[in-house]
PDB file of C-alpha atoms in Angstrom:
ATOM      1  CA  MET V  16     129.951 157.431 158.872  1.00 41.00           C
ATOM      2  CA  THR V  17     129.764 157.842 163.062  1.00 39.00           C
ATOM      3  CA  PRO V  18     129.870 154.202 164.511  1.00 39.00           C
ATOM      4  CA  SER V  19     125.909 155.305 166.125  1.00 41.00           C
ATOM      5  CA  HIS V  20     124.504 156.656 163.021  1.00 43.00           C
ATOM      6  CA  SER V  21     125.574 153.139 161.240  1.00 40.00           C
ATOM      7  CA  ALA V  22     123.709 151.162 164.306  1.00 39.00           C
ATOM      8  CA  GLU V  23     120.659 153.779 163.800  1.00 42.00           C
ATOM      9  CA  LYS V  24     121.802 152.900 159.643  1.00 43.00           C
ATOM     10  CA  ASN V  25     120.666 149.316 160.749  1.00 42.00           C
ATOM     11  CA  SER V  26     118.910 149.611 163.552  1.00 41.00           C
ATOM     12  CA  SER V  27     115.749 150.803 160.949  1.00 45.00           C
ATOM     13  CA  GLU V  28     117.081 148.325 157.475  1.00 46.00           C
ATOM     14  CA  ASN V  29     116.565 145.709 160.866  1.00 46.00           C
ATOM     15  CA  ASN V  30     112.898 146.551 160.596  1.00 52.00           C
ATOM     16  CA  LEU V  31     112.605 145.609 157.015  1.00 50.00           C
ATOM     17  CA  PRO V  32     111.932 141.454 157.380  1.00 49.00           C
ATOM     18  CA  GLN V  33     114.487 140.034 155.156  1.00 52.00           C
ATOM     19  CA  SER V  34     115.218 138.284 151.781  1.00 50.00           C
ATOM     20  CA  ARG V  35     115.014 134.475 152.555  1.00 56.00           C
ATOM     21  CA  SER V  36     112.647 131.114 151.014  1.00 68.00           C
ATOM     22  CA  ARG V  37     109.379 132.554 152.358  1.00 72.00           C
ATOM     23  CA  SER V  38     105.718 130.963 152.399  1.00 77.00           C
ATOM     24  CA  LEU V  39     103.293 132.430 150.534  1.00 68.00           C
ATOM     25  CA  PHE V  40     101.677 133.837 152.970  1.00 74.00           C
ATOM     26  CA  SER V  41     105.209 134.865 154.870  1.00 78.00           C
ATOM     27  CA  ILE V  42     105.262 137.425 151.834  1.00 72.00           C
ATOM     28  CA  GLY V  43     101.740 138.049 152.274  1.00 73.00           C
ATOM     29  CA  GLU V  44     102.198 139.694 155.558  1.00 78.00           C
ATOM     30  CA  ASP V  45     105.755 141.323 154.590  1.00 74.00           C
ATOM     31  CA  LEU V  46     103.692 143.229 152.045  1.00 72.00           C
ATOM     32  CA  GLU V  47     101.099 144.666 153.688  1.00 76.00           C
ATOM     33  CA  ARG V  48     104.528 145.440 157.292  1.00 76.00           C
ATOM     34  CA  LEU V  49     105.764 147.363 154.238  1.00 70.00           C
ATOM     35  CA  ASN V  50     103.144 149.144 153.964  1.00 69.00           C
ATOM     36  CA  GLU V  51     102.532 150.560 157.015  1.00 74.00           C
ATOM     37  CA  ILE V  52     105.910 151.430 156.777  1.00 71.00           C
ATOM     38  CA  LEU V  53     105.992 153.013 153.848  1.00 67.00           C
ATOM     39  CA  ASP V  54     103.400 155.398 156.045  1.00 69.00           C
ATOM     40  CA  GLU V  55     105.328 155.851 158.808  1.00 72.00           C
ATOM     41  CA  ALA V  56     107.739 156.998 157.561  1.00 67.00           C
ATOM     42  CA  GLY V  57     107.011 160.004 155.430  1.00 66.00           C
ATOM     43  CA  ASP V  58     108.643 162.584 153.902  1.00 70.00           C
ATOM     44  CA  ASP V  59     112.161 160.858 153.976  1.00 70.00           C
ATOM     45  CA  THR V  60     113.403 159.989 150.517  1.00 78.00           C
ATOM     46  CA  GLN V  61     116.292 158.060 152.267  1.00 75.00           C
ATOM     47  CA  GLN V  62     114.234 156.245 153.209  1.00 73.00           C
ATOM     48  CA  GLN V  63     111.093 155.913 150.637  1.00 73.00           C
ATOM     49  CA  GLU V  64     114.336 154.559 148.295  1.00 79.00           C
ATOM     50  CA  LEU V  65     114.877 151.521 150.595  1.00 73.00           C
ATOM     51  CA  LEU V  66     111.425 150.465 151.141  1.00 72.00           C
ATOM     52  CA  ASN V  67     110.553 151.012 147.338  1.00 76.00           C
ATOM     53  CA  GLU V  68     113.122 149.028 147.113  1.00 80.00           C
ATOM     54  CA  TRP V  69     112.288 146.279 149.084  1.00 75.00           C
ATOM     55  CA  LEU V  70     108.527 146.373 147.408  1.00 74.00           C
ATOM     56  CA  GLN V  71     110.403 145.681 144.541  1.00 81.00           C
ATOM     57  CA  GLN V  72     112.459 142.214 145.348  1.00 80.00           C
ATOM     58  CA  LEU V  73     109.076 141.179 148.103  1.00 75.00           C
ATOM     59  CA  GLY V  74     107.019 141.521 144.593  1.00 78.00           C
ATOM     60  CA  THR V  75     109.668 139.945 142.290  1.00 83.00           C
ATOM     61  CA  GLU V  76     109.869 137.111 145.300  1.00 82.00           C
ATOM     62  CA  ARG V  77     105.566 136.836 145.511  1.00 80.00           C
ATOM     63  CA  ASP V  78     105.594 136.428 142.063  1.00 86.00           C
ATOM     64  CA  ARG V  79     108.128 133.740 141.644  1.00 85.00           C
ATOM     65  CA  LYS V  80     106.701 131.867 144.776  1.00 80.00           C
ATOM     66  CA  LEU V  81     102.860 132.318 142.430  1.00 83.00           C
ATOM     67  CA  ASP V  82     104.622 130.775 140.069  1.00 86.00           C
ATOM     68  CA  GLY V  83     105.672 128.143 141.524  1.00 82.00           C
ATOM     69  CA  TYR V  84     102.448 127.428 143.328  1.00 82.00           C
ATOM     70  CA  ALA V  85     100.297 127.545 139.760  1.00 88.00           C
ATOM     71  CA  ALA V  86     102.533 125.365 137.906  1.00 88.00           C
ATOM     72  CA  LEU V  87     102.996 123.119 141.226  1.00 86.00           C
ATOM     73  CA  ILE V  88      98.559 122.526 140.593  1.00 89.00           C
ATOM     74  CA  SER V  89      99.490 122.307 136.569  1.00 92.00           C
ATOM     75  CA  GLU V  90     101.801 118.723 137.236  1.00 91.00           C
ATOM     76  CA  MET V  91      98.703 117.594 139.674  1.00 91.00           C
ATOM     77  CA  GLN V  92      96.112 118.385 138.380  1.00 94.00           C
ATOM     78  CA  ALA V  93      97.763 116.288 134.419  1.00 95.00           C
ATOM     79  CA  ARG V  94      99.063 113.990 137.389  1.00 95.00           C
ATOM     80  CA  ALA V  95      95.084 113.330 138.374  1.00 96.00           C
ATOM     81  CA  GLU V  96      94.035 113.692 134.906  1.00 97.00           C
ATOM     82  CA  ALA V  97      96.406 110.346 133.944  1.00 98.00           C
ATOM     83  CA  ARG V  98      95.728 108.441 136.992  1.00 98.00           C
ATOM     84  CA  LYS V  99      92.059 109.204 136.499  1.00 98.00           C
ATOM     85  CA  ALA V 100      93.140 107.605 132.693  1.00 98.00           C
ATOM     86  CA  GLU V 101      94.436 104.838 134.021  1.00 98.00           C
ATOM     87  CA  ALA V 102      91.873 103.897 136.539  1.00 98.00           C
ATOM     88  CA  GLN V 103      89.367 103.612 134.034  1.00 98.00           C
ATOM     89  CA  ARG V 104      92.020 101.471 131.876  1.00 98.00           C
ATOM     90  CA  LEU V 105      92.419  99.533 135.369  1.00 98.00           C
ATOM     91  CA  MET V 106      87.988  99.389 134.949  1.00 98.00           C
ATOM     92  CA  GLU V 107      87.674  98.796 131.265  1.00 98.00           C
ATOM     93  CA  LEU V 108      90.139  95.714 131.911  1.00 98.00           C
ATOM     94  CA  ALA V 109      88.141  94.470 135.179  1.00 98.00           C
ATOM     95  CA  ARG V 110      84.903  94.868 133.716  1.00 98.00           C
ATOM     96  CA  ALA V 111      85.990  92.935 130.621  1.00 98.00           C
ATOM     97  CA  ASP V 112      87.967  89.510 133.717  1.00 98.00           C
ATOM     98  CA  GLU V 113      84.258  90.307 135.179  1.00 98.00           C
ATOM     99  CA  ARG V 114      81.871  88.961 132.186  1.00 98.00           C
ATOM    100  CA  ARG V 115      85.168  86.771 131.015  1.00 98.00           C
ATOM    101  CA  SER V 116      84.735  84.890 134.753  1.00 97.00           C
ATOM    102  CA  GLN V 117      80.762  84.973 134.864  1.00 97.00           C
ATOM    103  CA  LEU V 118      81.154  83.695 130.857  1.00 98.00           C
ATOM    104  CA  LEU V 119      83.269  80.863 132.125  1.00 97.00           C
ATOM    105  CA  LYS V 120      80.680  80.033 134.969  1.00 96.00           C
ATOM    106  CA  GLU V 121      77.836  79.160 133.155  1.00 97.00           C
ATOM    107  CA  ARG V 122      79.443  77.047 130.678  1.00 97.00           C
ATOM    108  CA  LEU V 123      80.555  75.340 134.176  1.00 96.00           C
ATOM    109  CA  LYS V 124      77.027  75.714 135.481  1.00 96.00           C
ATOM    110  CA  TRP V 125      76.221  74.179 132.037  1.00 97.00           C
ATOM    111  CA  PHE V 126      78.973  70.944 131.557  1.00 96.00           C
ATOM    112  CA  PHE V 127      76.986  70.692 135.166  1.00 95.00           C
ATOM    113  CA  GLU V 128      73.631  70.376 134.215  1.00 96.00           C
ATOM    114  CA  SER V 129      75.013  68.448 131.537  1.00 97.00           C
ATOM    115  CA  GLN V 130      76.302  66.080 132.427  1.00 96.00           C
ATOM    116  CA  GLN V 131      74.175  66.163 136.322  1.00 96.00           C
ATOM    117  CA  LEU V 132      76.844  66.164 138.767  1.00 96.00           C
ATOM    118  CA  LYS V 133      76.685  67.656 141.786  1.00 95.00           C
ATOM    119  CA  THR V 134      80.251  68.331 143.345  1.00 96.00           C
ATOM    120  CA  ILE V 135      83.854  67.193 141.650  1.00 95.00           C
ATOM    121  CA  GLU V 136      86.608  68.121 143.999  1.00 96.00           C
ATOM    122  CA  THR V 137      89.531  68.453 142.216  1.00 96.00           C
ATOM    123  CA  THR V 138      93.618  69.319 143.611  1.00 97.00           C
ATOM    124  CA  ARG V 139      92.592  72.696 144.761  1.00 96.00           C
ATOM    125  CA  TYR V 140      88.877  73.092 144.906  1.00 96.00           C
ATOM    126  CA  ARG V 141      85.543  71.773 145.229  1.00 96.00           C
ATOM    127  CA  LEU V 142      82.995  72.797 143.252  1.00 96.00           C
ATOM    128  CA  SER V 143      79.171  72.299 144.067  1.00 96.00           C
ATOM    129  CA  LEU V 144      75.894  72.526 141.821  1.00 96.00           C
ATOM    130  CA  SER V 145      74.007  74.520 144.074  1.00 93.00           C
ATOM    131  CA  LYS V 146      70.403  76.287 144.485  1.00 90.00           C
ATOM    132  CA  ASN V 147      70.758  79.804 144.928  1.00 90.00           C
ATOM    133  CA  GLY V 148      69.316  80.785 148.576  1.00 91.00           C
ATOM    134  CA  GLY V 149      67.467  83.917 148.533  1.00 91.00           C
ATOM    135  CA  LYS V 150      63.414  84.803 147.783  1.00 92.00           C
ATOM    136  CA  ALA V 151      62.674  83.133 144.149  1.00 91.00           C
ATOM    137  CA  PRO V 152      63.623  85.847 141.234  1.00 92.00           C
ATOM    138  CA  LEU V 153      59.947  87.198 140.636  1.00 93.00           C
ATOM    139  CA  ILE V 154      59.344  88.088 136.611  1.00 94.00           C
ATOM    140  CA  LEU V 155      57.258  89.844 135.546  1.00 92.00           C
ATOM    141  CA  LYS V 156      55.950  90.610 131.759  1.00 91.00           C
ATOM    142  CA  PRO V 157      58.178  92.144 129.933  1.00 91.00           C
ATOM    143  CA  ASP V 158      55.164  94.452 128.047  1.00 92.00           C
ATOM    144  CA  LEU V 159      53.770  95.299 131.444  1.00 90.00           C
ATOM    145  CA  SER V 160      53.166  99.272 132.473  1.00 90.00           C
ATOM    146  CA  PRO V 161      53.625 100.443 136.123  1.00 89.00           C
ATOM    147  CA  GLN V 162      51.075 102.876 135.657  1.00 89.00           C
ATOM    148  CA  GLN V 163      48.111  99.616 134.394  1.00 88.00           C
ATOM    149  CA  LEU V 164      48.804  98.354 138.123  1.00 91.00           C
ATOM    150  CA  PRO V 165      47.026  99.118 141.152  1.00 91.00           C
ATOM    151  CA  GLU V 166      48.520 101.230 143.468  1.00 90.00           C
ATOM    152  CA  ARG V 167      48.754  99.218 146.281  1.00 92.00           C
ATOM    153  CA  PHE V 168      51.901  97.091 143.821  1.00 92.00           C
ATOM    154  CA  THR V 169      53.425 100.601 142.954  1.00 92.00           C
ATOM    155  CA  THR V 170      55.159 103.591 144.633  1.00 92.00           C
ATOM    156  CA  THR V 171      55.531 106.909 144.425  1.00 89.00           C
ATOM    157  CA  SER V 172      58.895 108.964 144.955  1.00 90.00           C
ATOM    158  CA  ILE V 173      58.888 112.702 145.671  1.00 94.00           C
ATOM    159  CA  GLU V 174      61.318 115.311 145.064  1.00 96.00           C
ATOM    160  CA  PRO V 175      62.056 119.056 144.769  1.00 96.00           C
ATOM    161  CA  ASN V 176      60.929 120.180 141.601  1.00 96.00           C
ATOM    162  CA  THR V 177      65.199 122.826 141.034  1.00 96.00           C
ATOM    163  CA  SER V 178      63.984 124.481 138.500  1.00 97.00           C
ATOM    164  CA  ALA V 179      61.005 125.576 139.144  1.00 97.00           C
ATOM    165  CA  ILE V 180      62.116 126.991 142.568  1.00 97.00           C
ATOM    166  CA  ARG V 181      65.448 128.556 140.550  1.00 96.00           C
ATOM    167  CA  ALA V 182      63.305 129.783 138.424  1.00 97.00           C
ATOM    168  CA  ALA V 183      60.609 131.208 140.398  1.00 96.00           C
ATOM    169  CA  LEU V 184      63.545 133.203 142.361  1.00 96.00           C
ATOM    170  CA  GLU V 185      65.398 134.439 139.645  1.00 96.00           C
ATOM    171  CA  ALA V 186      61.880 135.685 138.699  1.00 97.00           C
ATOM    172  CA  GLY V 187      61.751 138.180 142.011  1.00 96.00           C
ATOM    173  CA  GLU V 188      59.373 135.796 143.083  1.00 96.00           C
ATOM    174  CA  SER V 189      59.813 134.958 148.065  1.00 95.00           C
ATOM    175  CA  LEU V 190      60.281 131.460 148.485  1.00 95.00           C
ATOM    176  CA  ASP V 191      60.432 130.562 152.477  1.00 95.00           C
ATOM    177  CA  PHE V 192      61.718 127.436 151.789  1.00 95.00           C
ATOM    178  CA  ALA V 193      64.433 128.155 149.299  1.00 96.00           C
ATOM    179  CA  SER V 194      67.356 131.469 148.484  1.00 96.00           C
ATOM    180  CA  LEU V 195      69.890 131.784 146.353  1.00 96.00           C
ATOM    181  CA  GLY V 196      72.782 131.642 147.177  1.00 94.00           C
ATOM    182  CA  ASP V 197      75.795 133.317 145.957  1.00 92.00           C
ATOM    183  CA  ARG V 198      78.144 132.332 143.518  1.00 91.00           C
ATOM    184  CA  GLY V 199      81.984 131.347 145.105  1.00 89.00           C
ATOM    185  CA  THR V 200      85.343 131.948 143.845  1.00 86.00           C
ATOM    186  CA  SER V 201      88.045 130.205 142.193  1.00 83.00           C
ATOM    187  CA  ILE V 202      91.528 130.204 140.749  1.00 78.00           C
ATOM    188  CA  ARG V 203      91.876 129.875 137.084  1.00 83.00           C
ATOM    189  CA  ILE V 204      95.604 129.311 135.750  1.00 82.00           C
ATOM    190  CA  LYS V 205      95.821 129.631 132.362  1.00 84.00           C
TER     191      LYS V 205
END
């Protein structure tokens, strides 16, 4: 092999992206470039063989990278579920603590009222029985139905009936205030 022929071969091989640790997007770009090179190679069988070998290598690298992505996604989803479960457990403990503290406050209030105490100072706290601020509580009869009230004592809430709107659109009716959108796409990992 002559030096010029060797240099030609090396330069044509240098047109091919080198195998290294690359991002998935870089691999995708290499695959696109490979398709362009295959089109340019025409009937050169040696060039075709080199390109096919490289395509196979890229495909293997791509699959390995995709497998890594899927594994990372699965791990993150599992961690998220574990953290949600732990957050739920901690929220239940927090609610239990809130209920217990409220019960203790009610017992303390009862004690202050039964002993006719107003304020007690301890080494760390000052405890006082005081009137609540704000508006006086509104007490409605327990058997009261909102429909029995005069109109000035009720409020009306108007919201779109999305089920009826969807049904009309699916039946082919044209509505100037709504339309059905395209369903999106998602990746499923099994």
